[in-house]
Structure formats: C-alpha cells, structure tokens
Short mmCIF file of N, CA and C in Angstrom, two decimals:
data_model
loop_
_atom_site.label_atom_id
_atom_site.label_comp_id
_atom_site.label_asym_id
_atom_site.label_seq_id
_atom_site.Cartn_x
_atom_site.Cartn_y
_atom_site.Cartn_z
N MET H 1 16.74 -14.84 -3.51
CA MET H 1 15.87 -14.72 -2.37
C MET H 1 16.03 -15.93 -1.44
N SER H 2 16.13 -17.11 -2.03
CA SER H 2 16.23 -18.32 -1.19
C SER H 2 17.51 -18.30 -0.36
N GLN H 3 18.60 -17.77 -0.90
CA GLN H 3 19.84 -17.70 -0.12
C GLN H 3 19.71 -16.71 1.02
N THR H 4 19.07 -15.59 0.79
CA THR H 4 18.86 -14.59 1.85
C THR H 4 18.01 -15.18 2.95
N ILE H 5 16.97 -15.91 2.60
CA ILE H 5 16.11 -16.56 3.60
C ILE H 5 16.91 -17.61 4.37
N ALA H 6 17.72 -18.39 3.67
CA ALA H 6 18.54 -19.41 4.34
C ALA H 6 19.55 -18.75 5.28
N ASP H 7 20.18 -17.67 4.85
CA ASP H 7 21.15 -16.98 5.69
C ASP H 7 20.48 -16.36 6.92
N ALA H 8 19.29 -15.81 6.73
CA ALA H 8 18.55 -15.23 7.86
C ALA H 8 18.12 -16.31 8.84
N THR H 9 17.79 -17.48 8.33
CA THR H 9 17.44 -18.61 9.19
C THR H 9 18.63 -19.02 10.04
N ALA H 10 19.81 -19.01 9.44
CA ALA H 10 21.02 -19.43 10.14
C ALA H 10 21.55 -18.37 11.11
N ALA H 11 21.20 -17.13 10.90
CA ALA H 11 21.70 -16.05 11.76
C ALA H 11 21.07 -16.16 13.14
N SER H 12 21.89 -16.20 14.15
CA SER H 12 21.39 -16.43 15.51
C SER H 12 20.62 -15.24 16.08
N ASP H 13 20.85 -14.04 15.54
CA ASP H 13 20.19 -12.87 16.11
C ASP H 13 19.21 -12.20 15.14
N ALA H 14 18.73 -12.95 14.14
CA ALA H 14 17.83 -12.38 13.14
C ALA H 14 16.36 -12.57 13.49
N GLY H 15 16.10 -13.17 14.63
CA GLY H 15 14.71 -13.37 15.03
C GLY H 15 13.92 -14.11 13.97
N SER H 16 12.75 -13.58 13.64
CA SER H 16 11.87 -14.23 12.68
C SER H 16 11.97 -13.62 11.29
N ALA H 17 13.11 -13.01 10.98
CA ALA H 17 13.29 -12.35 9.68
C ALA H 17 13.05 -13.30 8.52
N ALA H 18 13.57 -14.50 8.58
CA ALA H 18 13.43 -15.45 7.47
C ALA H 18 11.96 -15.81 7.23
N GLU H 19 11.23 -16.04 8.30
CA GLU H 19 9.81 -16.40 8.14
C GLU H 19 9.02 -15.25 7.53
N HIS H 20 9.28 -14.04 8.02
CA HIS H 20 8.56 -12.88 7.49
C HIS H 20 8.92 -12.63 6.02
N LEU H 21 10.19 -12.79 5.69
CA LEU H 21 10.61 -12.58 4.31
C LEU H 21 9.98 -13.62 3.38
N ALA H 22 9.93 -14.86 3.81
CA ALA H 22 9.29 -15.90 3.00
C ALA H 22 7.80 -15.63 2.82
N LEU H 23 7.13 -15.21 3.89
CA LEU H 23 5.71 -14.88 3.79
C LEU H 23 5.49 -13.68 2.87
N SER H 24 6.39 -12.72 2.95
CA SER H 24 6.30 -11.54 2.10
C SER H 24 6.41 -11.91 0.62
N TRP H 25 7.39 -12.74 0.33
CA TRP H 25 7.58 -13.20 -1.05
C TRP H 25 6.35 -13.93 -1.56
N GLN H 26 5.83 -14.83 -0.74
CA GLN H 26 4.64 -15.60 -1.13
C GLN H 26 3.45 -14.68 -1.37
N ALA H 27 3.27 -13.69 -0.50
CA ALA H 27 2.14 -12.77 -0.65
C ALA H 27 2.30 -11.87 -1.88
N ALA H 28 3.51 -11.61 -2.29
CA ALA H 28 3.75 -10.76 -3.45
C ALA H 28 3.71 -11.54 -4.76
N TYR H 29 4.19 -12.78 -4.74
CA TYR H 29 4.36 -13.53 -5.99
C TYR H 29 3.56 -14.82 -6.05
N GLY H 30 2.76 -15.12 -5.05
CA GLY H 30 1.98 -16.36 -5.04
C GLY H 30 0.81 -16.30 -6.00
N LEU H 31 0.03 -17.37 -6.02
CA LEU H 31 -1.12 -17.47 -6.91
C LEU H 31 -2.17 -16.40 -6.64
N ARG H 32 -2.31 -16.03 -5.40
CA ARG H 32 -3.28 -14.98 -5.01
C ARG H 32 -2.53 -13.86 -4.30
N PRO H 33 -1.94 -12.97 -5.05
CA PRO H 33 -1.14 -11.90 -4.43
C PRO H 33 -1.96 -11.07 -3.44
N ASP H 34 -1.32 -10.71 -2.34
CA ASP H 34 -1.91 -9.87 -1.31
C ASP H 34 -0.91 -8.76 -1.01
N PRO H 35 -1.00 -7.65 -1.73
CA PRO H 35 0.01 -6.59 -1.60
C PRO H 35 0.13 -6.02 -0.19
N VAL H 36 -0.97 -5.84 0.50
CA VAL H 36 -0.91 -5.27 1.85
C VAL H 36 -0.15 -6.20 2.77
N ARG H 37 -0.43 -7.49 2.71
CA ARG H 37 0.29 -8.45 3.54
C ARG H 37 1.76 -8.55 3.13
N ALA H 38 2.01 -8.55 1.83
CA ALA H 38 3.40 -8.62 1.35
C ALA H 38 4.22 -7.47 1.91
N TYR H 39 3.67 -6.28 1.87
CA TYR H 39 4.38 -5.10 2.35
C TYR H 39 4.56 -5.17 3.87
N SER H 40 3.52 -5.55 4.56
CA SER H 40 3.59 -5.65 6.02
C SER H 40 4.63 -6.68 6.47
N GLU H 41 4.65 -7.82 5.82
CA GLU H 41 5.62 -8.87 6.16
C GLU H 41 7.05 -8.43 5.80
N ALA H 42 7.20 -7.65 4.73
CA ALA H 42 8.53 -7.14 4.36
C ALA H 42 9.08 -6.26 5.46
N ILE H 43 8.23 -5.39 5.99
CA ILE H 43 8.67 -4.52 7.08
C ILE H 43 9.01 -5.33 8.32
N LYS H 44 8.22 -6.32 8.64
CA LYS H 44 8.52 -7.17 9.80
C LYS H 44 9.83 -7.92 9.63
N ALA H 45 10.14 -8.32 8.40
CA ALA H 45 11.40 -9.00 8.15
C ALA H 45 12.58 -8.08 8.45
N VAL H 46 12.48 -6.83 8.01
CA VAL H 46 13.56 -5.87 8.26
C VAL H 46 13.65 -5.57 9.76
N GLU H 47 12.52 -5.38 10.40
CA GLU H 47 12.53 -5.13 11.85
C GLU H 47 13.23 -6.27 12.59
N SER H 48 12.92 -7.49 12.21
CA SER H 48 13.52 -8.65 12.88
C SER H 48 15.02 -8.73 12.64
N ALA H 49 15.43 -8.48 11.40
CA ALA H 49 16.86 -8.58 11.06
C ALA H 49 17.68 -7.45 11.66
N ALA H 50 17.12 -6.25 11.71
CA ALA H 50 17.86 -5.08 12.17
C ALA H 50 17.84 -4.90 13.68
N HIS H 51 16.91 -5.51 14.35
CA HIS H 51 16.69 -5.28 15.78
C HIS H 51 17.96 -5.47 16.61
N ALA H 52 18.64 -6.59 16.43
CA ALA H 52 19.83 -6.88 17.24
C ALA H 52 20.98 -5.90 16.98
N VAL H 53 21.02 -5.33 15.79
CA VAL H 53 22.09 -4.40 15.45
C VAL H 53 21.74 -2.98 15.90
N VAL H 54 20.53 -2.55 15.64
CA VAL H 54 20.17 -1.15 15.84
C VAL H 54 19.65 -0.86 17.24
N GLU H 55 18.72 -1.65 17.74
CA GLU H 55 18.12 -1.39 19.05
C GLU H 55 17.99 -2.66 19.88
N PRO H 56 19.11 -3.29 20.21
CA PRO H 56 19.03 -4.57 20.91
C PRO H 56 18.39 -4.50 22.29
N ARG H 57 18.39 -3.35 22.91
CA ARG H 57 17.82 -3.23 24.26
C ARG H 57 16.38 -2.72 24.26
N ASN H 58 15.82 -2.46 23.09
CA ASN H 58 14.45 -1.97 23.00
C ASN H 58 13.54 -3.11 22.53
N SER H 59 12.81 -3.69 23.46
CA SER H 59 11.95 -4.83 23.11
C SER H 59 10.76 -4.41 22.23
N LYS H 60 10.50 -3.11 22.14
CA LYS H 60 9.39 -2.62 21.33
C LYS H 60 9.88 -1.88 20.08
N ALA H 61 11.08 -2.19 19.63
CA ALA H 61 11.65 -1.52 18.46
C ALA H 61 10.79 -1.77 17.23
N THR H 62 10.66 -0.73 16.42
CA THR H 62 9.95 -0.82 15.15
C THR H 62 10.85 -0.22 14.07
N LEU H 63 10.44 -0.35 12.85
CA LEU H 63 11.22 0.25 11.78
C LEU H 63 11.34 1.76 11.99
N GLY H 64 10.27 2.39 12.45
CA GLY H 64 10.31 3.83 12.71
C GLY H 64 11.29 4.22 13.80
N THR H 65 11.31 3.47 14.89
CA THR H 65 12.25 3.80 15.97
C THR H 65 13.68 3.52 15.54
N MET H 66 13.88 2.47 14.76
CA MET H 66 15.23 2.16 14.27
C MET H 66 15.73 3.23 13.32
N LEU H 67 14.83 3.77 12.51
CA LEU H 67 15.22 4.87 11.63
C LEU H 67 15.71 6.07 12.42
N ARG H 68 15.03 6.40 13.50
CA ARG H 68 15.46 7.52 14.34
C ARG H 68 16.84 7.25 14.94
N VAL H 69 17.06 6.04 15.41
CA VAL H 69 18.35 5.70 16.01
C VAL H 69 19.47 5.83 14.97
N ILE H 70 19.27 5.28 13.81
CA ILE H 70 20.30 5.34 12.77
C ILE H 70 20.53 6.78 12.33
N ARG H 71 19.47 7.56 12.20
CA ARG H 71 19.62 8.97 11.80
C ARG H 71 20.35 9.77 12.88
N ASP H 72 19.95 9.59 14.13
CA ASP H 72 20.50 10.40 15.22
C ASP H 72 21.86 9.93 15.71
N ALA H 73 22.19 8.68 15.44
CA ALA H 73 23.47 8.14 15.93
C ALA H 73 24.21 7.42 14.81
N SER H 74 24.21 8.02 13.63
CA SER H 74 24.81 7.35 12.48
C SER H 74 26.29 7.05 12.67
N THR H 75 26.98 7.78 13.52
CA THR H 75 28.40 7.53 13.76
C THR H 75 28.62 6.29 14.60
N LYS H 76 27.56 5.70 15.13
CA LYS H 76 27.67 4.47 15.92
C LYS H 76 27.52 3.22 15.07
N PHE H 77 27.33 3.41 13.77
CA PHE H 77 27.14 2.29 12.86
C PHE H 77 28.08 2.43 11.68
N THR H 78 28.36 1.32 11.04
CA THR H 78 29.17 1.34 9.83
C THR H 78 28.64 0.28 8.87
N THR H 79 29.04 0.42 7.62
CA THR H 79 28.66 -0.58 6.63
C THR H 79 29.88 -0.97 5.82
N THR H 80 29.78 -2.06 5.13
CA THR H 80 30.85 -2.48 4.24
C THR H 80 30.68 -1.83 2.87
N LEU H 81 29.67 -0.99 2.72
CA LEU H 81 29.41 -0.31 1.45
C LEU H 81 30.16 1.01 1.40
N GLY H 82 30.77 1.29 0.29
CA GLY H 82 31.42 2.58 0.11
C GLY H 82 32.36 2.93 1.24
N ALA H 83 32.19 4.14 1.78
CA ALA H 83 33.07 4.64 2.84
C ALA H 83 32.55 4.30 4.22
N GLY H 84 31.67 3.34 4.32
CA GLY H 84 31.15 2.94 5.62
C GLY H 84 29.92 3.70 6.05
N SER H 85 29.39 4.54 5.19
CA SER H 85 28.21 5.33 5.51
C SER H 85 26.97 4.45 5.61
N THR H 86 26.12 4.76 6.58
CA THR H 86 24.87 4.04 6.72
C THR H 86 23.76 4.66 5.86
N ALA H 87 24.08 5.68 5.09
CA ALA H 87 23.08 6.37 4.28
C ALA H 87 22.30 5.45 3.35
N PRO H 88 22.95 4.50 2.66
CA PRO H 88 22.17 3.61 1.78
C PRO H 88 21.15 2.77 2.56
N ALA H 89 21.55 2.23 3.70
CA ALA H 89 20.63 1.43 4.50
C ALA H 89 19.51 2.30 5.05
N GLU H 90 19.86 3.47 5.55
CA GLU H 90 18.84 4.37 6.08
C GLU H 90 17.85 4.78 4.99
N ALA H 91 18.34 5.08 3.81
CA ALA H 91 17.46 5.49 2.71
C ALA H 91 16.50 4.37 2.32
N MET H 92 17.01 3.15 2.26
CA MET H 92 16.13 2.02 1.91
C MET H 92 15.11 1.76 3.01
N MET H 93 15.55 1.85 4.26
CA MET H 93 14.62 1.66 5.38
C MET H 93 13.54 2.73 5.36
N ARG H 94 13.94 3.97 5.12
CA ARG H 94 12.98 5.08 5.08
C ARG H 94 11.98 4.91 3.94
N ALA H 95 12.46 4.54 2.77
CA ALA H 95 11.58 4.33 1.62
C ALA H 95 10.56 3.23 1.92
N LEU H 96 11.01 2.17 2.54
CA LEU H 96 10.11 1.07 2.90
C LEU H 96 9.08 1.54 3.93
N TRP H 97 9.54 2.23 4.94
CA TRP H 97 8.65 2.70 6.01
C TRP H 97 7.63 3.71 5.49
N GLU H 98 8.09 4.68 4.73
CA GLU H 98 7.19 5.72 4.22
C GLU H 98 6.25 5.19 3.14
N GLY H 99 6.62 4.11 2.48
CA GLY H 99 5.79 3.53 1.43
C GLY H 99 4.59 2.76 1.93
N GLN H 100 4.60 2.39 3.20
CA GLN H 100 3.46 1.63 3.75
C GLN H 100 2.45 2.61 4.32
N THR H 101 1.51 3.01 3.49
CA THR H 101 0.53 4.00 3.91
C THR H 101 -0.66 3.40 4.64
N SER H 102 -0.83 2.10 4.58
CA SER H 102 -2.03 1.49 5.17
C SER H 102 -1.85 1.04 6.61
N ARG H 103 -0.69 1.32 7.22
CA ARG H 103 -0.47 0.80 8.57
C ARG H 103 -1.25 1.55 9.64
N HIS H 104 -1.67 2.78 9.34
CA HIS H 104 -2.43 3.57 10.31
C HIS H 104 -3.67 4.15 9.64
N GLY H 105 -4.70 4.32 10.42
CA GLY H 105 -5.89 5.01 9.92
C GLY H 105 -5.67 6.50 9.98
N GLY H 106 -6.59 7.24 9.42
CA GLY H 106 -6.50 8.69 9.47
C GLY H 106 -7.72 9.32 8.85
N GLN H 107 -7.78 10.61 8.94
CA GLN H 107 -8.93 11.32 8.40
C GLN H 107 -8.97 11.29 6.88
N GLY H 108 -7.82 11.14 6.26
CA GLY H 108 -7.75 11.13 4.80
C GLY H 108 -8.06 9.78 4.18
N GLY H 109 -8.32 8.79 4.98
CA GLY H 109 -8.58 7.46 4.43
C GLY H 109 -7.30 6.66 4.24
N THR H 110 -7.44 5.38 4.22
CA THR H 110 -6.31 4.48 4.06
C THR H 110 -6.22 4.03 2.61
N VAL H 111 -5.04 4.10 2.06
CA VAL H 111 -4.81 3.66 0.69
C VAL H 111 -3.96 2.40 0.74
N PRO H 112 -4.51 1.26 0.32
CA PRO H 112 -3.72 0.02 0.36
C PRO H 112 -2.56 0.06 -0.62
N GLU H 113 -1.51 -0.65 -0.29
CA GLU H 113 -0.34 -0.72 -1.16
C GLU H 113 -0.70 -1.44 -2.46
N THR H 114 -0.12 -0.97 -3.55
CA THR H 114 -0.32 -1.63 -4.83
C THR H 114 0.59 -2.85 -4.90
N LEU H 115 0.30 -3.72 -5.84
CA LEU H 115 1.14 -4.91 -6.02
C LEU H 115 2.56 -4.49 -6.44
N GLU H 116 2.67 -3.48 -7.27
CA GLU H 116 3.99 -3.02 -7.70
C GLU H 116 4.79 -2.49 -6.52
N ALA H 117 4.14 -1.69 -5.67
CA ALA H 117 4.83 -1.16 -4.49
C ALA H 117 5.21 -2.28 -3.54
N ALA H 118 4.33 -3.25 -3.37
CA ALA H 118 4.61 -4.37 -2.47
C ALA H 118 5.79 -5.18 -2.97
N ARG H 119 5.83 -5.44 -4.26
CA ARG H 119 6.96 -6.20 -4.81
C ARG H 119 8.27 -5.44 -4.66
N ALA H 120 8.24 -4.14 -4.89
CA ALA H 120 9.45 -3.34 -4.67
C ALA H 120 9.86 -3.39 -3.21
N GLY H 121 8.87 -3.34 -2.31
CA GLY H 121 9.14 -3.43 -0.88
C GLY H 121 9.76 -4.76 -0.48
N VAL H 122 9.28 -5.83 -1.08
CA VAL H 122 9.84 -7.16 -0.80
C VAL H 122 11.31 -7.21 -1.19
N HIS H 123 11.65 -6.66 -2.34
CA HIS H 123 13.04 -6.70 -2.78
C HIS H 123 13.93 -5.79 -1.93
N ALA H 124 13.41 -4.64 -1.54
CA ALA H 124 14.17 -3.77 -0.63
C ALA H 124 14.39 -4.48 0.70
N ALA H 125 13.35 -5.13 1.19
CA ALA H 125 13.47 -5.86 2.46
C ALA H 125 14.50 -6.98 2.35
N ALA H 126 14.51 -7.70 1.25
CA ALA H 126 15.48 -8.78 1.08
C ALA H 126 16.90 -8.25 1.14
N THR H 127 17.14 -7.11 0.52
CA THR H 127 18.47 -6.50 0.57
C THR H 127 18.82 -6.11 1.99
N LEU H 128 17.90 -5.45 2.68
CA LEU H 128 18.17 -5.02 4.06
C LEU H 128 18.37 -6.20 4.99
N VAL H 129 17.56 -7.24 4.85
CA VAL H 129 17.74 -8.44 5.68
C VAL H 129 19.12 -9.02 5.44
N GLN H 130 19.53 -9.09 4.20
CA GLN H 130 20.86 -9.63 3.89
C GLN H 130 21.94 -8.75 4.52
N TRP H 131 21.82 -7.45 4.40
CA TRP H 131 22.83 -6.55 4.97
C TRP H 131 22.93 -6.70 6.48
N PHE H 132 21.80 -6.76 7.17
CA PHE H 132 21.84 -6.83 8.63
C PHE H 132 22.26 -8.22 9.13
N THR H 133 21.87 -9.28 8.44
CA THR H 133 22.23 -10.62 8.93
C THR H 133 23.63 -11.04 8.53
N SER H 134 24.18 -10.42 7.50
CA SER H 134 25.52 -10.81 7.05
C SER H 134 26.63 -10.01 7.69
N GLY H 135 26.27 -8.95 8.40
CA GLY H 135 27.29 -8.09 9.00
C GLY H 135 27.70 -6.93 8.12
N ALA H 136 26.98 -6.72 7.01
CA ALA H 136 27.28 -5.58 6.14
C ALA H 136 26.94 -4.27 6.84
N VAL H 137 25.97 -4.29 7.75
CA VAL H 137 25.65 -3.14 8.59
C VAL H 137 25.89 -3.59 10.03
N THR H 138 26.75 -2.88 10.75
CA THR H 138 27.07 -3.26 12.11
C THR H 138 27.12 -2.02 13.04
N ARG H 139 27.00 -2.30 14.31
CA ARG H 139 27.15 -1.26 15.33
C ARG H 139 28.62 -1.23 15.73
N LEU H 140 29.15 -0.03 15.82
CA LEU H 140 30.55 0.11 16.25
C LEU H 140 30.64 -0.09 17.77
N PRO H 141 31.79 -0.59 18.23
CA PRO H 141 31.96 -0.81 19.68
C PRO H 141 31.99 0.50 20.45
#
C-alpha cells in the first residue's frame, strides 16, 4: 500500500489519489475504523487516479461517468493485462461503485457499508490507483 501511495504522489496527473487512498486505509484499519468514510475515500482515490486517463476534459467526472465512458468506448483504452482488455479494470470499478450503497438516499433507506466491504473496497481501490497511475490502463491515441 505504501508503494502505491508513493507512486500516486509522484504521478503528475493523479490529482489527490494518494491522499484519498491514505485516508481510506486509515479509516479502514485505524484504531477507530469508519467503514463509510473508508469506502468513500477509496472511491475518491480511484476517481482522482482515473480522471486524467478516462475523462480528462470532464471537470465533473465521477466513478459512475467514467464507468460509462469505459463501457461505451472500451476500444479507446488498453491495458497491460492479458490481451489489452479493459474488462478487469471496468469490473473492479463497477464492483466498487455498486458496493457503495450509502452515497445516495432513497425510499428504501440507506445501508452503511460494513467494515469487511470497506476493507475490500480499499484494496480494490489500491489496485485501480496503481493501474491508472502506472500506465497499466491507458487511453489509445
């Protein structure tokens, strides 16, 4: 985790990914775990790291909008994984996004994230931050 945070700090186009990832880790594994904050910060870390690659011209990009871009324009991106398919990154992003049930209110009530879900989200976010800041996921010219 510390190497991913250091690499995100050094990446010129990762925005605040490193700070969000560090806060996420602390909220998940600190003395007083806060699963909702851990999950929220994990998503912000991915949004920050992926923004320059997926939606550099959208100042209001979110994980949800980036998922649509990757799904609808998957041929505009490549990865160093397997045959260059973005499917693994998209699947992890989708799992993270769909797992955060407390981000919006609704008639059915809000269910806060569990500590187990938050910790899984933190680790998924760390992988995605590393992929986007290292060039493992890139936009094709």
